[in-house]
PDB file of C-alpha atoms in Angstrom:
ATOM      1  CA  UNK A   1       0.000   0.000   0.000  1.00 71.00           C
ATOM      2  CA  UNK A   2       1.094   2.986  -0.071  1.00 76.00           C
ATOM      3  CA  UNK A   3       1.743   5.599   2.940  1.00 86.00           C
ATOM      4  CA  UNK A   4       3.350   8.962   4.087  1.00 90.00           C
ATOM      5  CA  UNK A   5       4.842   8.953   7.637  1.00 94.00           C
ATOM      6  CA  UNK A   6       5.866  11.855   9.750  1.00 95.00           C
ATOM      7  CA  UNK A   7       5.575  12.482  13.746  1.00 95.00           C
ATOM      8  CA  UNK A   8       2.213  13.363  15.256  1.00 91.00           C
ATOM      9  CA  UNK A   9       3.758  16.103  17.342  1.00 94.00           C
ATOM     10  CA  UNK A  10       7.066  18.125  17.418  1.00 96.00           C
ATOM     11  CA  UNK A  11       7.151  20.696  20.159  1.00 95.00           C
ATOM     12  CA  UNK A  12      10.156  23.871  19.775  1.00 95.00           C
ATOM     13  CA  UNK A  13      10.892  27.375  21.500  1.00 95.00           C
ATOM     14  CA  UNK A  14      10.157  30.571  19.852  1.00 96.00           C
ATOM     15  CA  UNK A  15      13.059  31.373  17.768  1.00 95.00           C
ATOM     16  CA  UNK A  16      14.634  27.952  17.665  1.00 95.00           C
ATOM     17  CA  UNK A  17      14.549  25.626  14.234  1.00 95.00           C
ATOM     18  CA  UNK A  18      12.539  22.607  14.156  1.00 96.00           C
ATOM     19  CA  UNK A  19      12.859  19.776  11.070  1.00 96.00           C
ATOM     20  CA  UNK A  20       9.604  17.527  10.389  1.00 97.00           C
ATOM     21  CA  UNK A  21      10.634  14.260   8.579  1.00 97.00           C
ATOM     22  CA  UNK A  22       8.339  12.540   5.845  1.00 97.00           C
ATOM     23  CA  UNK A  23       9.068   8.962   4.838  1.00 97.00           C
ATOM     24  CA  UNK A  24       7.059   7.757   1.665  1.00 96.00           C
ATOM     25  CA  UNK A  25       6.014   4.606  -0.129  1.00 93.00           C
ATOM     26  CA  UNK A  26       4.053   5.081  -2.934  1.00 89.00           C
ATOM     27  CA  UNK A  27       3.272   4.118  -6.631  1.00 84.00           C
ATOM     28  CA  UNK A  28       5.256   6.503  -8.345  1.00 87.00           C
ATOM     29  CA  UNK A  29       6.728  10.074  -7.197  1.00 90.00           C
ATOM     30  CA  UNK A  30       5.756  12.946  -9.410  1.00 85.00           C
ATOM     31  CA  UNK A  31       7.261  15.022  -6.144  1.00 89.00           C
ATOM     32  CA  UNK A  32       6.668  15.452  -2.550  1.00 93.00           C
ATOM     33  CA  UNK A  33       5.015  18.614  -1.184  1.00 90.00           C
ATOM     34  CA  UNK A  34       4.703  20.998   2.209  1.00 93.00           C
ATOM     35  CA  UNK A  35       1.261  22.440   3.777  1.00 90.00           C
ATOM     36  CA  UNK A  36       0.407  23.918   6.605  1.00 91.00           C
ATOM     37  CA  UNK A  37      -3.192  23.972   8.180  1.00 84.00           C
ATOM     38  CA  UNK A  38      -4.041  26.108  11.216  1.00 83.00           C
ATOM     39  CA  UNK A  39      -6.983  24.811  13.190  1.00 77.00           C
ATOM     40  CA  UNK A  40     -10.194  25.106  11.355  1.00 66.00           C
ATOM     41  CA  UNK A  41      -8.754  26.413   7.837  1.00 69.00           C
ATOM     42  CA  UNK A  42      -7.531  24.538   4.876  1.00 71.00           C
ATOM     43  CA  UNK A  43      -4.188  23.635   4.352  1.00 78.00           C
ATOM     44  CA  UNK A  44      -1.951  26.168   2.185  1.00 81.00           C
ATOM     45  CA  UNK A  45       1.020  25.283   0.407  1.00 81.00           C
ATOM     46  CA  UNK A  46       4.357  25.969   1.394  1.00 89.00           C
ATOM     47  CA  UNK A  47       7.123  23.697  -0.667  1.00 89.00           C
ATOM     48  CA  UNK A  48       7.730  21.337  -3.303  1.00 88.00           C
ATOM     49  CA  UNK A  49      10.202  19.103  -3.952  1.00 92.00           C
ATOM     50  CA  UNK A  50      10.702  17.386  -7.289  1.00 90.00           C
ATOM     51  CA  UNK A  51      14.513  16.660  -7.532  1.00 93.00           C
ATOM     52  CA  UNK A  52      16.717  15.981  -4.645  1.00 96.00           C
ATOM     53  CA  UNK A  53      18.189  18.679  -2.426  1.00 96.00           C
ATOM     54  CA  UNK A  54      16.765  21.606  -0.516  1.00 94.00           C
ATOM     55  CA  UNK A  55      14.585  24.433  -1.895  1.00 91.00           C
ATOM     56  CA  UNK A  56      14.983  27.352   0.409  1.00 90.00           C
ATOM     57  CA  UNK A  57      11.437  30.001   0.674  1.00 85.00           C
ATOM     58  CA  UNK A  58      12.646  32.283   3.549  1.00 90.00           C
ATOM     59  CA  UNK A  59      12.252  30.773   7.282  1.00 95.00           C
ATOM     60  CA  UNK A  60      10.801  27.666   5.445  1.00 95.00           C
ATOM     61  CA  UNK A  61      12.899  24.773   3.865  1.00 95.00           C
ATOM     62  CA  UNK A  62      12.295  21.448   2.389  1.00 96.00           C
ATOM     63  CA  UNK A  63      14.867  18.806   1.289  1.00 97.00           C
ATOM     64  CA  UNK A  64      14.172  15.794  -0.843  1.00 97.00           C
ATOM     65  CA  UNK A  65      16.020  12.572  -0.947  1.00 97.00           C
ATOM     66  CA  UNK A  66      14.331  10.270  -3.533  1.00 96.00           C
ATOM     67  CA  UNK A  67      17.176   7.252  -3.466  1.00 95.00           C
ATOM     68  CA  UNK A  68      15.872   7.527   0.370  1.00 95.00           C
ATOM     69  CA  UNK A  69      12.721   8.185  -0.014  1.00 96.00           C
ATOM     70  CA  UNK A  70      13.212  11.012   2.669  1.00 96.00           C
ATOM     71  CA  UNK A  71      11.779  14.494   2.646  1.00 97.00           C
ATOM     72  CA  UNK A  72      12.022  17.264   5.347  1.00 97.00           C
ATOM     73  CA  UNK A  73      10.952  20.310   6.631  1.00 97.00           C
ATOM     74  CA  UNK A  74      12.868  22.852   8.418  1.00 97.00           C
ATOM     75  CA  UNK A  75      11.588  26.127   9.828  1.00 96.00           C
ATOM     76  CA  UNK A  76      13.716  28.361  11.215  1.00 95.00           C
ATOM     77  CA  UNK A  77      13.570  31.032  13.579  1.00 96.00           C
ATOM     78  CA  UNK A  78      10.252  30.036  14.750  1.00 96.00           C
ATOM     79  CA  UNK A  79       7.604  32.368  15.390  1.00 96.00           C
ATOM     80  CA  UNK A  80       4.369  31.443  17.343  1.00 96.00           C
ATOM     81  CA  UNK A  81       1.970  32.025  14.093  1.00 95.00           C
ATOM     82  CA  UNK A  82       3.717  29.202  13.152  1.00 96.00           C
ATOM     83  CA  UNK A  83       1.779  26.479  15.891  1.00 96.00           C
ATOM     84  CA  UNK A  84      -0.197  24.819  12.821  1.00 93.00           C
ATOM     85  CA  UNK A  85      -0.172  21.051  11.713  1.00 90.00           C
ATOM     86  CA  UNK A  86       2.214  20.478   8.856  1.00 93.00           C
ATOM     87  CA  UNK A  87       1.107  17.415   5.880  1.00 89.00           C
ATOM     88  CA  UNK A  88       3.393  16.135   3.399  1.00 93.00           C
ATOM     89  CA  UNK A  89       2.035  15.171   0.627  1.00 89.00           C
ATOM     90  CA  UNK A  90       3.230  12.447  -2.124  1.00 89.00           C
ATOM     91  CA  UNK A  91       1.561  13.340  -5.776  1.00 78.00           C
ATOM     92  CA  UNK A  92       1.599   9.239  -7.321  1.00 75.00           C
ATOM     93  CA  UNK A  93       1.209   7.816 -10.654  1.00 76.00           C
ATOM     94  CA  UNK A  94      -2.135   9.106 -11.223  1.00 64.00           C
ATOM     95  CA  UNK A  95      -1.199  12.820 -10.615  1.00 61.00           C
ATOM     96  CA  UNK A  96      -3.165  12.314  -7.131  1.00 65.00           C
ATOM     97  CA  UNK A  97      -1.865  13.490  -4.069  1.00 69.00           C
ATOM     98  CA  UNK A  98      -1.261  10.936  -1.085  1.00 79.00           C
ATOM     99  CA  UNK A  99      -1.371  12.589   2.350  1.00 80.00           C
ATOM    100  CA  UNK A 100       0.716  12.433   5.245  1.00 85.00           C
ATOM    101  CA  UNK A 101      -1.173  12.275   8.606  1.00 82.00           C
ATOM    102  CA  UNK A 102       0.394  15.504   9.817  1.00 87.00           C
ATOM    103  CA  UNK A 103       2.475  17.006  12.508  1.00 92.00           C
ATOM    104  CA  UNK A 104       0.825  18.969  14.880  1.00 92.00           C
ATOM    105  CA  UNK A 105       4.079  21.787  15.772  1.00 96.00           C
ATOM    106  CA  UNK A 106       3.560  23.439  19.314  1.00 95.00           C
ATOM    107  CA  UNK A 107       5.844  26.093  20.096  1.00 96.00           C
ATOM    108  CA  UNK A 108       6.405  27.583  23.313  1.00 94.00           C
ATOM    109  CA  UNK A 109       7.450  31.109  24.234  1.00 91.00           C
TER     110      UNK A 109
ATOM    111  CA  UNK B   1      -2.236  34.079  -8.328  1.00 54.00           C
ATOM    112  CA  UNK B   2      -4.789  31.365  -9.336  1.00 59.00           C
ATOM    113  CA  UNK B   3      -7.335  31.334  -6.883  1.00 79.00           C
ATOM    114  CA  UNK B   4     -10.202  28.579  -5.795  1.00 85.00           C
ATOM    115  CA  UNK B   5     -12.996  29.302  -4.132  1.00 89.00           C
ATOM    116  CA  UNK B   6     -15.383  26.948  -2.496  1.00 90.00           C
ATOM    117  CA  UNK B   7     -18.961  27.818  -1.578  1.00 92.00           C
ATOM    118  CA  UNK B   8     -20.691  27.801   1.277  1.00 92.00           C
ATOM    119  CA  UNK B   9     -18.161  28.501   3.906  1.00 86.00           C
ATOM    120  CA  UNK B  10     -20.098  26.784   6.699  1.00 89.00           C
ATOM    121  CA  UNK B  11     -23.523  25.253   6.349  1.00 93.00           C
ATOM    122  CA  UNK B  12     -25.758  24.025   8.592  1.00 96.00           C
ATOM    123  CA  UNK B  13     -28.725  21.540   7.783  1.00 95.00           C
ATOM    124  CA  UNK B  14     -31.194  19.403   8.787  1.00 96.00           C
ATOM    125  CA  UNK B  15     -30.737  15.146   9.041  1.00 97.00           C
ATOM    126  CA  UNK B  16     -31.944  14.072   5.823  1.00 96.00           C
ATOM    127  CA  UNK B  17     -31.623  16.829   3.589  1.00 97.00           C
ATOM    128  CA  UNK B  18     -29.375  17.632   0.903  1.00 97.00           C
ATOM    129  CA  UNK B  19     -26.667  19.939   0.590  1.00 97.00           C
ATOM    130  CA  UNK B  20     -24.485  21.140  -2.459  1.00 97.00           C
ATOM    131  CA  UNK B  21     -20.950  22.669  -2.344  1.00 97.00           C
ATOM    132  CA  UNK B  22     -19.476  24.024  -5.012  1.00 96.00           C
ATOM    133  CA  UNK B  23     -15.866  24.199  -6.088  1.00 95.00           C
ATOM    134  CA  UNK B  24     -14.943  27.236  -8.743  1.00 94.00           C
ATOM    135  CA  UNK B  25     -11.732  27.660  -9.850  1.00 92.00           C
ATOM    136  CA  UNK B  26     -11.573  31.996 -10.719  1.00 90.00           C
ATOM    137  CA  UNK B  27      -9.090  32.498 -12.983  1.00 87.00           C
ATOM    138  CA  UNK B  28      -8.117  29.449 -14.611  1.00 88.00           C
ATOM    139  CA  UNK B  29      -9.421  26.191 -16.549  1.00 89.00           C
ATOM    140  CA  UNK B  30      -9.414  22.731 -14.351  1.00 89.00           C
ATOM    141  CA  UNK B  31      -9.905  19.674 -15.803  1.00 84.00           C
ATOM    142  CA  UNK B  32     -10.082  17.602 -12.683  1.00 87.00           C
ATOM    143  CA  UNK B  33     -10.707  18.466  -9.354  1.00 90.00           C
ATOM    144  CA  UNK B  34     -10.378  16.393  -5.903  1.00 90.00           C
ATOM    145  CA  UNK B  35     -12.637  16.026  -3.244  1.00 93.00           C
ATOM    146  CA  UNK B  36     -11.575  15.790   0.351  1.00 92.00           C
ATOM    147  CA  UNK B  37     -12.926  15.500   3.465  1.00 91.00           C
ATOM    148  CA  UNK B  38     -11.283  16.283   6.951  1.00 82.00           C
ATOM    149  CA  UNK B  39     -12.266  14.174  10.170  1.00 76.00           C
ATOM    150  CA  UNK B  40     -10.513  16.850  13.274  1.00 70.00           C
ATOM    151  CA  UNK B  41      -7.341  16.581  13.940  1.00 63.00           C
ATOM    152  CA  UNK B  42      -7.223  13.875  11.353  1.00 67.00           C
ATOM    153  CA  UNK B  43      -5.379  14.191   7.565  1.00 69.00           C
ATOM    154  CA  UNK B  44      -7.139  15.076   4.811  1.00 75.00           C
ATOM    155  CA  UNK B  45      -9.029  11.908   3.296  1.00 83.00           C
ATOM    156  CA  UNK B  46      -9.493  11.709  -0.416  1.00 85.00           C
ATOM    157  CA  UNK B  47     -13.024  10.766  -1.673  1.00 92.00           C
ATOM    158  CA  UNK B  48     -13.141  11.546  -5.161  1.00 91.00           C
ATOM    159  CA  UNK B  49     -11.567  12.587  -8.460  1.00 89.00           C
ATOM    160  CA  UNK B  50     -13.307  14.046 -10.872  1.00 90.00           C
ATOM    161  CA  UNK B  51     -12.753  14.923 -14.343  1.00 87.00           C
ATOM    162  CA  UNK B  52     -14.918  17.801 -16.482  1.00 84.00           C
ATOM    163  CA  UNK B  53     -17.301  15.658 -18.565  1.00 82.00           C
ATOM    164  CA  UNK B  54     -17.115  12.570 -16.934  1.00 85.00           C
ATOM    165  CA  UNK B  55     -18.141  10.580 -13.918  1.00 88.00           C
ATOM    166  CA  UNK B  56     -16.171  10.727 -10.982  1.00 92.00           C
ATOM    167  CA  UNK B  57     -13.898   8.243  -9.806  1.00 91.00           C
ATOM    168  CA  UNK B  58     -14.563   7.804  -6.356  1.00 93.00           C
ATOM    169  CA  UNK B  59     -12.244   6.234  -3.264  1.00 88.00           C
ATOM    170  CA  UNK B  60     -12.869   2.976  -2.066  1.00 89.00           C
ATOM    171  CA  UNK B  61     -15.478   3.201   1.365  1.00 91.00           C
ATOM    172  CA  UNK B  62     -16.750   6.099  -0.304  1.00 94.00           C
ATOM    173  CA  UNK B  63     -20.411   5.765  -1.099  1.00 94.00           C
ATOM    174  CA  UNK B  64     -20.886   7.384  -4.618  1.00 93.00           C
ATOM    175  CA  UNK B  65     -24.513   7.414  -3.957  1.00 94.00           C
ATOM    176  CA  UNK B  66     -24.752   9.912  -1.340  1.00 96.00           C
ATOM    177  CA  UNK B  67     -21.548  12.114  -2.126  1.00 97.00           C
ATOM    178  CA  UNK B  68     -22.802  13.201  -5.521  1.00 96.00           C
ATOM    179  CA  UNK B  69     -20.396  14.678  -7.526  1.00 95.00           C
ATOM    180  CA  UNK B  70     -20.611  17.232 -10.411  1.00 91.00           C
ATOM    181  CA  UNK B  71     -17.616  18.715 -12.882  1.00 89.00           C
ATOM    182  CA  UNK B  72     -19.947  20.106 -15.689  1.00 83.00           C
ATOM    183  CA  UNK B  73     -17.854  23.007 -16.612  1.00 89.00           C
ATOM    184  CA  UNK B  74     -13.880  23.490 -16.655  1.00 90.00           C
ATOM    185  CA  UNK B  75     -14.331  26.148 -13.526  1.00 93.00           C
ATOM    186  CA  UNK B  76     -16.645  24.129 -11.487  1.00 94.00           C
ATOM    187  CA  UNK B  77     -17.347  21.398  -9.703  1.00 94.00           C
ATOM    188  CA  UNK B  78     -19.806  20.057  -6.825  1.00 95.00           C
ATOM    189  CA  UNK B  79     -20.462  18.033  -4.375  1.00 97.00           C
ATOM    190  CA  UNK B  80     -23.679  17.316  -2.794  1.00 97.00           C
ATOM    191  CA  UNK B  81     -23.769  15.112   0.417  1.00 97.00           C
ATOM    192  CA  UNK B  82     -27.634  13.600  -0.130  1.00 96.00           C
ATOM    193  CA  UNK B  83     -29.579  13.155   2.930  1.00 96.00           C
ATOM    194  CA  UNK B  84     -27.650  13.897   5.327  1.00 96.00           C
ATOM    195  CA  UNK B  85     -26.737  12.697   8.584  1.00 96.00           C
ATOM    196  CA  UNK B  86     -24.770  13.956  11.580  1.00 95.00           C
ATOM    197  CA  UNK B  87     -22.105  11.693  11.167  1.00 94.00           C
ATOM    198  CA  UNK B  88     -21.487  13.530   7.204  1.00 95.00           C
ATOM    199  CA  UNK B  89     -20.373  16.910   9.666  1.00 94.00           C
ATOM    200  CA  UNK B  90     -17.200  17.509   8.443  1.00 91.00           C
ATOM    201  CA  UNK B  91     -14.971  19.729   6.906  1.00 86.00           C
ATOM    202  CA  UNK B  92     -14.991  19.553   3.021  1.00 90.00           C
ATOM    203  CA  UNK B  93     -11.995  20.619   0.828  1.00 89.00           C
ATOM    204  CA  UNK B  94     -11.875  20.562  -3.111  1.00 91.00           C
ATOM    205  CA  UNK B  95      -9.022  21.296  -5.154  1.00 88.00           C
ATOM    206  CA  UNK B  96      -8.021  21.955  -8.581  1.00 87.00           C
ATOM    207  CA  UNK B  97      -4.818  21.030 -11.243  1.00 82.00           C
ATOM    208  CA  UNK B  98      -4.842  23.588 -13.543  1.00 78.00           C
ATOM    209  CA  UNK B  99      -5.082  22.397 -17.368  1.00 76.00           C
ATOM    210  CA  UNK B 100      -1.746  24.151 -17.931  1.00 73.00           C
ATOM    211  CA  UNK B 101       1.140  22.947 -15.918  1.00 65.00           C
ATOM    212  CA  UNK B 102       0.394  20.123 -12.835  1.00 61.00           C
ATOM    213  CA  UNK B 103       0.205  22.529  -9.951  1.00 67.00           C
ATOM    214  CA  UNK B 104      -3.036  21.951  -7.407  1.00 71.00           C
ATOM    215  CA  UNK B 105      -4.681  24.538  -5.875  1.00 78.00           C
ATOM    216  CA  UNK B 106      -6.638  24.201  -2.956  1.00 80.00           C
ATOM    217  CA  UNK B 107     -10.039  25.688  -2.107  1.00 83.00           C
ATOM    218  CA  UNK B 108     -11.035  27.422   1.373  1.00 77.00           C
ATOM    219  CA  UNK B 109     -12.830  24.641   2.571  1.00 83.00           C
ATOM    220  CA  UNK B 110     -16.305  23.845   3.963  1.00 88.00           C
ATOM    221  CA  UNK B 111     -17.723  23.351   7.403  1.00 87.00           C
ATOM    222  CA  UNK B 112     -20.761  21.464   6.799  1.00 93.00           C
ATOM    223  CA  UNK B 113     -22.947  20.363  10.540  1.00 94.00           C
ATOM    224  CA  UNK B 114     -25.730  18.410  10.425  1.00 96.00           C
ATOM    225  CA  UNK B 115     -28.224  18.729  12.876  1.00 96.00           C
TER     226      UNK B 115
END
């Protein structure tokens, strides 16, 4: 079958850097992709990854290892607007995307 | 940037009765758009694909039946949950791949309770 993996819950300080792993096995990888989803609203897109190494969007960064089938997210300098849960997201053979169950990030002051 | 917008935002309704969200991609042309639905604090659960023109292709568990599903034009799509239930209260998300080039774009969401 296939399946995204990634930690329920990472907690960080304000300020600090956190990294949220996502392991995938799936039919195909067309590329693996960020979101973040604050309680109640839909998830918005942050990265994609379709070759291996790290793409860098300001505090955000997401790395890609496809011989590993590894991705991560880092955030740095971590702000409290960023306490959301974060999906990764596998698009497979059929152009569909495959969803992580999401990591709930708490950060305390 | 290319924008989807999903309609209502939150809906109430009665057990029984029907409801219809709709999916509209603004500013671009989407030949298929995906249906999702959101238990809390759960991912997001794919239900359907659909494709303008044809039927959808719906997720296995996923009872075609009652989650009606529409993509008569390239800029919309619905979905209408047929009489409902409270256990159908959930939060609905469509999204869109644009004709031109693979990227997805997400709607708001809806908040659908049934009472």
């Amino acid at each position: 079958g296939q399946s995204l993996e990634q930690p329920s819950e990472v907690t960080a300080v304000e300020g600090a850097i956190v990294q949220i792993n996502c392991t995938y096995q799936t039919s195909g990888f067309y590329g693996l992709s960020w979101y973040q989803q604050h309680d109640g609203g839909a998830p918005t897109f942050l990265s994609y990854n379709a070759l291996d190494g790290l793409e860098e969007t300001g505090r955000f960064s997401s790395f890609l290892s496809r011989s590993d089938s590894y991705g991560y997210l880092l955030l740095q300098e971590l702000q409290m607007k960023d306490s959301a849960s974060y999906f990764c997201a596998v698009r497979d053979s059929n152009y569909q995307l495959i969803w992580g169950a999401g990591t709930k990030l708490i950060i305390k002051p | 940037g290319a924008v989807v917008s999903q309609h209502p935002s939150r809906v109430i309704c009665k057990s029984g009765t029907s409801v219809k969200i709709e999916c509209r991609s603004l500013d671009f042309q989407a030949t298929t758009m995906f249906w999702y639905r959101q238990f809390p604090k759960k991912s997001l659960m794919l239900m359907a694909t659909s494709n303008e023109g044809s039927k959808a292709t719906y997720e296995q568990g996923v009872e075609k039946d009652k989650f009606l599903i529409n993509h008569a034009s390239l800029t919309l799509s619905t979905l209408t949950v047929t009489s409902a239930h409270p256990e159908d209260s959930s939060f609905y998300i469509c999204s869109a791949r644009a004709s031109e080039g693979n990227t997805i774009y997400f709607g708001e969401g809806s908040w659908l309770t049934v009472v």
